XYZ file of C-alpha atoms in Angstrom:
340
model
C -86.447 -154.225 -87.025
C -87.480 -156.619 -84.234
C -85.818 -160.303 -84.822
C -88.076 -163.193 -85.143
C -87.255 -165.718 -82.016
C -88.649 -169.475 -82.408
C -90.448 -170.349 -79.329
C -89.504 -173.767 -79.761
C -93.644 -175.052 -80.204
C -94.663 -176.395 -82.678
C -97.429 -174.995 -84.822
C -100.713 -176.635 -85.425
C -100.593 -178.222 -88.692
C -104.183 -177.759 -90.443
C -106.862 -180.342 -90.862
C -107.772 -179.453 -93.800
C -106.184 -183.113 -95.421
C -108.322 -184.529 -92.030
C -110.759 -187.262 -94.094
C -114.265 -187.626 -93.603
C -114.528 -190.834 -92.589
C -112.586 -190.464 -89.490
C -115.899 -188.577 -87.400
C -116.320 -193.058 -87.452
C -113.153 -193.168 -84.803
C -113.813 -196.726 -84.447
C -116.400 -199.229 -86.710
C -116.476 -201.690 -83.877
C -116.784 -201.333 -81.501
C -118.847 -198.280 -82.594
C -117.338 -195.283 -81.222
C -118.267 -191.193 -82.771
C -116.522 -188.303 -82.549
C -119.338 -185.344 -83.557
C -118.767 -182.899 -86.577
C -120.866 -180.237 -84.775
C -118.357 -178.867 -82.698
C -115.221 -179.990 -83.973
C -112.985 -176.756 -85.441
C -111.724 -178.310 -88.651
C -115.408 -178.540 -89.579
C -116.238 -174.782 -88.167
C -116.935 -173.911 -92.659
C -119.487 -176.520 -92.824
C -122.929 -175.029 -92.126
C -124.842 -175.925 -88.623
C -127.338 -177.961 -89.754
C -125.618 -180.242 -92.400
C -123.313 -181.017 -89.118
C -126.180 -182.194 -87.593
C -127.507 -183.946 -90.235
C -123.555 -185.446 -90.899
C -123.889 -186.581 -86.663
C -127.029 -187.916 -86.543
C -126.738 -190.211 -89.522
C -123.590 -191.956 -88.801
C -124.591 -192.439 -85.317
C -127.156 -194.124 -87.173
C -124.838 -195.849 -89.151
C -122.676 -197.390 -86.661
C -125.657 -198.632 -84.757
C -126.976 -200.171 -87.468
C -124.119 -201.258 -89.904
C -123.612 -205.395 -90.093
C -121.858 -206.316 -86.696
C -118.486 -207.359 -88.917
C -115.905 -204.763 -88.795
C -114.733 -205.736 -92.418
C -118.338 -205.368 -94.110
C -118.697 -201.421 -92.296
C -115.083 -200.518 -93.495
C -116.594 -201.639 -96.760
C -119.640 -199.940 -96.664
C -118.423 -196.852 -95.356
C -116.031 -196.795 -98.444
C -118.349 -197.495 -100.757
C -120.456 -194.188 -99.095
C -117.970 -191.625 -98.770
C -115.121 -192.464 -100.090
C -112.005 -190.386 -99.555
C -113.129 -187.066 -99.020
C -111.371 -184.955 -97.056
C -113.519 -182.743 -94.348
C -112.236 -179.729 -96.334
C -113.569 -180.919 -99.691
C -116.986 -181.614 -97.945
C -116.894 -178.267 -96.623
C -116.543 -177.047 -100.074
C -119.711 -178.747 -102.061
C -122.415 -177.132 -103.246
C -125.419 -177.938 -100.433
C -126.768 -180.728 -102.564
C -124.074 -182.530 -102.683
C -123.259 -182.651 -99.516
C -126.489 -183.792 -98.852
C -125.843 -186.343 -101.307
C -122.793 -187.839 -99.336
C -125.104 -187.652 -95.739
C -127.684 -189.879 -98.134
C -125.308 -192.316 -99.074
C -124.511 -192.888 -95.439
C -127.784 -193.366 -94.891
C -128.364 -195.950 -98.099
C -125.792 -197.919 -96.495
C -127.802 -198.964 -94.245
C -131.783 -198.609 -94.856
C -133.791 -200.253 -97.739
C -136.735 -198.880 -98.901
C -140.262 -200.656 -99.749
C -143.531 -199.650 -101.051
C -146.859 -200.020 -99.317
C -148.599 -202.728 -101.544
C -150.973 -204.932 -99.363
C -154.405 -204.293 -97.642
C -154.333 -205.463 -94.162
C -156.761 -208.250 -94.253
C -154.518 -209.824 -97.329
C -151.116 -209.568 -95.217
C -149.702 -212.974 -93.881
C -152.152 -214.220 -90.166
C -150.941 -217.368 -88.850
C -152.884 -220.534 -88.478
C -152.880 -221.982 -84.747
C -149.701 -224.067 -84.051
C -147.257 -222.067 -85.952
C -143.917 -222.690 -83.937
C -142.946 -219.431 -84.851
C -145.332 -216.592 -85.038
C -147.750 -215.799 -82.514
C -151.911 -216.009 -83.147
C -153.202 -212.694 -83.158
C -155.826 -214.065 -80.660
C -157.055 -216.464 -78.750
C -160.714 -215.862 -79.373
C -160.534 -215.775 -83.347
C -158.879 -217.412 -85.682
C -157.122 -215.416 -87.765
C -158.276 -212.525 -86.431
C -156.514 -210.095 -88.179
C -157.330 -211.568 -91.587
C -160.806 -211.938 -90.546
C -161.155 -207.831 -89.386
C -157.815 -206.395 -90.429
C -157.400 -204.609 -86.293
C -154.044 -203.940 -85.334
C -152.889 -202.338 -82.145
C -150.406 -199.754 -81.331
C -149.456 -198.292 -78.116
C -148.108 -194.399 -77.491
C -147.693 -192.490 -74.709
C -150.269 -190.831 -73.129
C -148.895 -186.909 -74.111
C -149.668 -188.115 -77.768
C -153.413 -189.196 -77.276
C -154.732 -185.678 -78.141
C -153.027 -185.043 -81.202
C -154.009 -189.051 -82.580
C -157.397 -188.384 -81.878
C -157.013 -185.100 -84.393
C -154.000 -186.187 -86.322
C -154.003 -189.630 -86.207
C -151.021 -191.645 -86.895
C -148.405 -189.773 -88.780
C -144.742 -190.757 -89.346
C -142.253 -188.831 -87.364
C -139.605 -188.544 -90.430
C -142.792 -186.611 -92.253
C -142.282 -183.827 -89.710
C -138.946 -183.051 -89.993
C -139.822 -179.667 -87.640
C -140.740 -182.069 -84.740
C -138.350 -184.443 -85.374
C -135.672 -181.821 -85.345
C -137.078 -181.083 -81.491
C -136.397 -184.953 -80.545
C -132.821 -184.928 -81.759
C -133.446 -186.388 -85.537
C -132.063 -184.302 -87.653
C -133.251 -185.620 -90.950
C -134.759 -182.784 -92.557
C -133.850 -182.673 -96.806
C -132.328 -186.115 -96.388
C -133.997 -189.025 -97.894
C -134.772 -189.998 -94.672
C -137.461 -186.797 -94.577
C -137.742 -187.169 -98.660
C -139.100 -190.497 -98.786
C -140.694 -190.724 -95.897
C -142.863 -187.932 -97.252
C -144.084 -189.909 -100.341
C -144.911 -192.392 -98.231
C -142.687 -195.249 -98.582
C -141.780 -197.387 -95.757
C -138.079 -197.756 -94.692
C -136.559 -201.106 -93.231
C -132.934 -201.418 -91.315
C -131.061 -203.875 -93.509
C -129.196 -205.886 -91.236
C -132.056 -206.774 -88.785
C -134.957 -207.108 -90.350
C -136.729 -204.546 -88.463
C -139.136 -201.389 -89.358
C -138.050 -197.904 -88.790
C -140.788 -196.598 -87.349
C -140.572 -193.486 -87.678
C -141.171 -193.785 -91.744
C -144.305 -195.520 -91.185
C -146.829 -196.571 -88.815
C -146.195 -200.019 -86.797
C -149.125 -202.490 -85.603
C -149.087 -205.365 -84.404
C -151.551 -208.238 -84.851
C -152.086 -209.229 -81.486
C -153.048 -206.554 -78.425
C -150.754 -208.220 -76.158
C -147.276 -207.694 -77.928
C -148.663 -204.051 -78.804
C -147.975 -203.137 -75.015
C -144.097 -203.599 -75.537
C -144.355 -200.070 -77.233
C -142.826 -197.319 -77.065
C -140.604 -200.234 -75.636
C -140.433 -202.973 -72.606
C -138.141 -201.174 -70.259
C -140.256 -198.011 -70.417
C -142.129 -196.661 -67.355
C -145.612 -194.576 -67.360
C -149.022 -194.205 -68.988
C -149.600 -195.279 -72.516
C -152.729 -196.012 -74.323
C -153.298 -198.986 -76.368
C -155.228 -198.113 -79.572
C -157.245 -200.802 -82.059
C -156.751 -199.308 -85.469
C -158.210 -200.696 -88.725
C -155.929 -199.032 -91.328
C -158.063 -199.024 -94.779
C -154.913 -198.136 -97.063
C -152.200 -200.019 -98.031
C -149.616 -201.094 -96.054
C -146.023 -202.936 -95.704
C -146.581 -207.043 -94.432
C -143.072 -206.375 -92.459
C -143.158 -209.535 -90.688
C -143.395 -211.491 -94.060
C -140.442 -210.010 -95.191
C -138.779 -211.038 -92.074
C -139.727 -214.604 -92.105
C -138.819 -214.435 -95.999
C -135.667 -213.778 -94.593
C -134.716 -215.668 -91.680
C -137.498 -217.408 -89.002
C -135.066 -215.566 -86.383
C -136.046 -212.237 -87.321
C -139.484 -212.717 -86.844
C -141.086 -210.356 -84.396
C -143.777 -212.944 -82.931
C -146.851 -210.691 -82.222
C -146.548 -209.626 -86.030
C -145.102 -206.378 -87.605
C -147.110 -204.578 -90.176
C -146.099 -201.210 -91.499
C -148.619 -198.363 -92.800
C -147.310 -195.202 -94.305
C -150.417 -193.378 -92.170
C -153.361 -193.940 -90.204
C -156.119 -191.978 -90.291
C -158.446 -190.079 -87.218
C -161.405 -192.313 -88.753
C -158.954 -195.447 -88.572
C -158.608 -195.347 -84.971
C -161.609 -197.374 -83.272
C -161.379 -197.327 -79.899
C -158.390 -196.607 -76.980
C -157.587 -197.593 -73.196
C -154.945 -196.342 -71.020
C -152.208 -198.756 -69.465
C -149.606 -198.429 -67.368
C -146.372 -199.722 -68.247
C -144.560 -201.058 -64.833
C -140.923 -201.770 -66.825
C -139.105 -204.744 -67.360
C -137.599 -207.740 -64.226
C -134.439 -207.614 -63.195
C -133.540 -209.975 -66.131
C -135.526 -208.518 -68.624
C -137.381 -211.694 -68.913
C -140.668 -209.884 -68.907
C -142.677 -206.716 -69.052
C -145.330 -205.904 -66.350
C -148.534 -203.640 -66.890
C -151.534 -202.797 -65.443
C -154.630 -201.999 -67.638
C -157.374 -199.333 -66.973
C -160.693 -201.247 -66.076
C -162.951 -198.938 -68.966
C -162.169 -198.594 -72.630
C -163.943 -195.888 -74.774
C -164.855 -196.529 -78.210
C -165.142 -194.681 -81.472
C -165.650 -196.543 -84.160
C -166.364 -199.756 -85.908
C -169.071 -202.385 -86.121
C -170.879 -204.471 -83.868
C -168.994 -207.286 -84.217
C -165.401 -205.248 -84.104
C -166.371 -203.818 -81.455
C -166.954 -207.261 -79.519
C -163.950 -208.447 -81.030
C -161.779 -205.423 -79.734
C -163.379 -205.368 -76.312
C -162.659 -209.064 -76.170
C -158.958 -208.307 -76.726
C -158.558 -205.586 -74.104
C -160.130 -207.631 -71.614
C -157.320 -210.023 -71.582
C -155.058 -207.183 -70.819
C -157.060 -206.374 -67.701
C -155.216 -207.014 -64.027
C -156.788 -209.858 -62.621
C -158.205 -208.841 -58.805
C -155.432 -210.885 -57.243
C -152.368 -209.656 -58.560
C -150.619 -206.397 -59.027
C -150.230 -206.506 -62.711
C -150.079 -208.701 -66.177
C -146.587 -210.200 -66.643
C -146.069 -210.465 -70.420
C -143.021 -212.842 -71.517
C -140.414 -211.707 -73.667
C -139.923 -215.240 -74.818
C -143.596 -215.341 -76.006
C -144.186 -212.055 -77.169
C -140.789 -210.217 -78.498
C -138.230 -211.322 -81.510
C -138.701 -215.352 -82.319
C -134.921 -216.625 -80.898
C -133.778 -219.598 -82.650
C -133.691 -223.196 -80.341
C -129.465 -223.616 -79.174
């Protein structure tokens, strides 16, 4: 009988005491290490690791900036639970805890308003910006927003229209979101609007974002970004979220100053008319966003009188002859920054 010799290394001990919470490595500053790969959580099917990654990274980005209040709310979410007593729930619960998480940090409001009803300031407001210099209160007067995508996504608007990402949990899945079964997907379905707690903002991709003004429309899919986008007018007929009264019902400095308002969908028959753009980036110091706009429009919907106003708007967009491009200020046209 052979005799058993030590080799003197220690073995592994097993993670299976290894507590949920600690995929969060650090609350702040924000630092992740993934589920998906890690061995301790090899039981726990594929895609609820996903799902598990992709909403704490969520989490930590969007938790209140205070380590105390994420310890907190990260308690109040999960709890204790080991990794190994995650791995062992039945799939709805588990999905329960990857909810939680995601409650922590996203509230959740009900479209209620037409557009022409939503808040359109008066000229002079020291805080929100007109939605145009031609009309006054424009956007009360015809209820046109604008929106800008990228140009790969004109086809399927002009079928589709304007649907929310988080309502296609297939293509979502194929940009990294993996929010399929979670409320994220569940809600987002029934068309209610979500809203990141701490700042103020929409999350666009449970609902449709427009902006009152063409101008600010053109920071989208954001400043810094590079390429062709179109700007659309829309005229959204349903009801919709007034997102930037709930931000200045909350604090004047989280006020997006072209306007936010958030529709659950927008419809082919919504859209009126489109032009393409080209987004040059953002300055060295960010202090502004450069574009040049295409000299034609085409239009597909709308009255006489939209259609002046619309054609009105785009024309402002247009590169003067003399320069190389429209410089749009981040001062005037992104979030309202309170005076020092």
């Amino acid at each position: 009988m052979a005799t058993h010799q030590c080799s003197g290394v220690s073995i592994p001990k097993l993670e299976s005491s290894k507590p949920l919470k600690s995929y969060a490595v650090s609350l702040y500053p924000p630092q992740q290490k993934p589920m998906d790969g890690d061995p301790a959580a090899r039981t726990i099917p594929l895609d609820d690791r996903k799902r598990w990654d992709f909403a704490l990274s969520n989490f930590l980005l969007y938790a209140p900036s205070n380590k105390q209040d994420r310890e907190r709310l990260l308690e109040l979410a999960i709890g204790g639970i080991t990794v190994a007593g995650f791995a062992g729930l039945p799939g709805q619960a588990r999905l329960g805890y990857i909810d939680r998480l995601w409650d922590a940090v996203v509230e959740w409001v009900l479209p209620t308003d037409n557009a022409k009803a939503m808040f359109d300031p008066k000229p002079g407001d020291q805080v929100h910006n007109v939605s145009s210099t031609s009309h006054e209160r424009a956007f009360a007067k015809f209820g046109i927003g604008f929106r800008c995508e990228k140009d790969t996504d004109k086809d399927r608007i002009l079928k589709s229209g304007f649907e929310p990402l988080y309502a296609l949990p297939s293509i979502a899945r194929s940009l990294g979101h993996e929010i399929g079964g979670t409320v994220m997907q569940r809600k987002t379905a029934l068309g209610q609007l979500g809203l990141w707690k701490e700042n103020k903002d929409a999350i666009g991709q449970t609902g449709i974002c427009v902006s009152r003004g063409a101008m600010g429309a053109t920071k989208f899919p954001e400043a810094s970004y590079t390429g062709d986008v179109y700007l659309f007018a829309v005229k959204p007929n349903g009801r919709g979220y007034d997102t930037e009264k709930y931000q200045a019902n909350k604090s004047p400095t989280a006020v997006w100053k072209p306007g936010e308002k958030l529709f659950p969908k927008i419809q082919p028959s919504e859209v009126l008319a489109y032009m393409k753009v080209k987004k040059l980036g953002t300055d060295d110091y960010s202090t502004l966003w450069k574009i040049q706009a295409d000299s034609t429009w085409t239009i597909l919907n709308g009255s006489d009188d939209e259609k002046k106003y619309i054609e009105g708007e785009f024309g402002k967009l247009q590169t003067p002859s003399n320069r190389r491009f429209v410089a749009v200020k981040t001062s005037e046209y992104d979030f309202h920054q309170a005076a020092l």
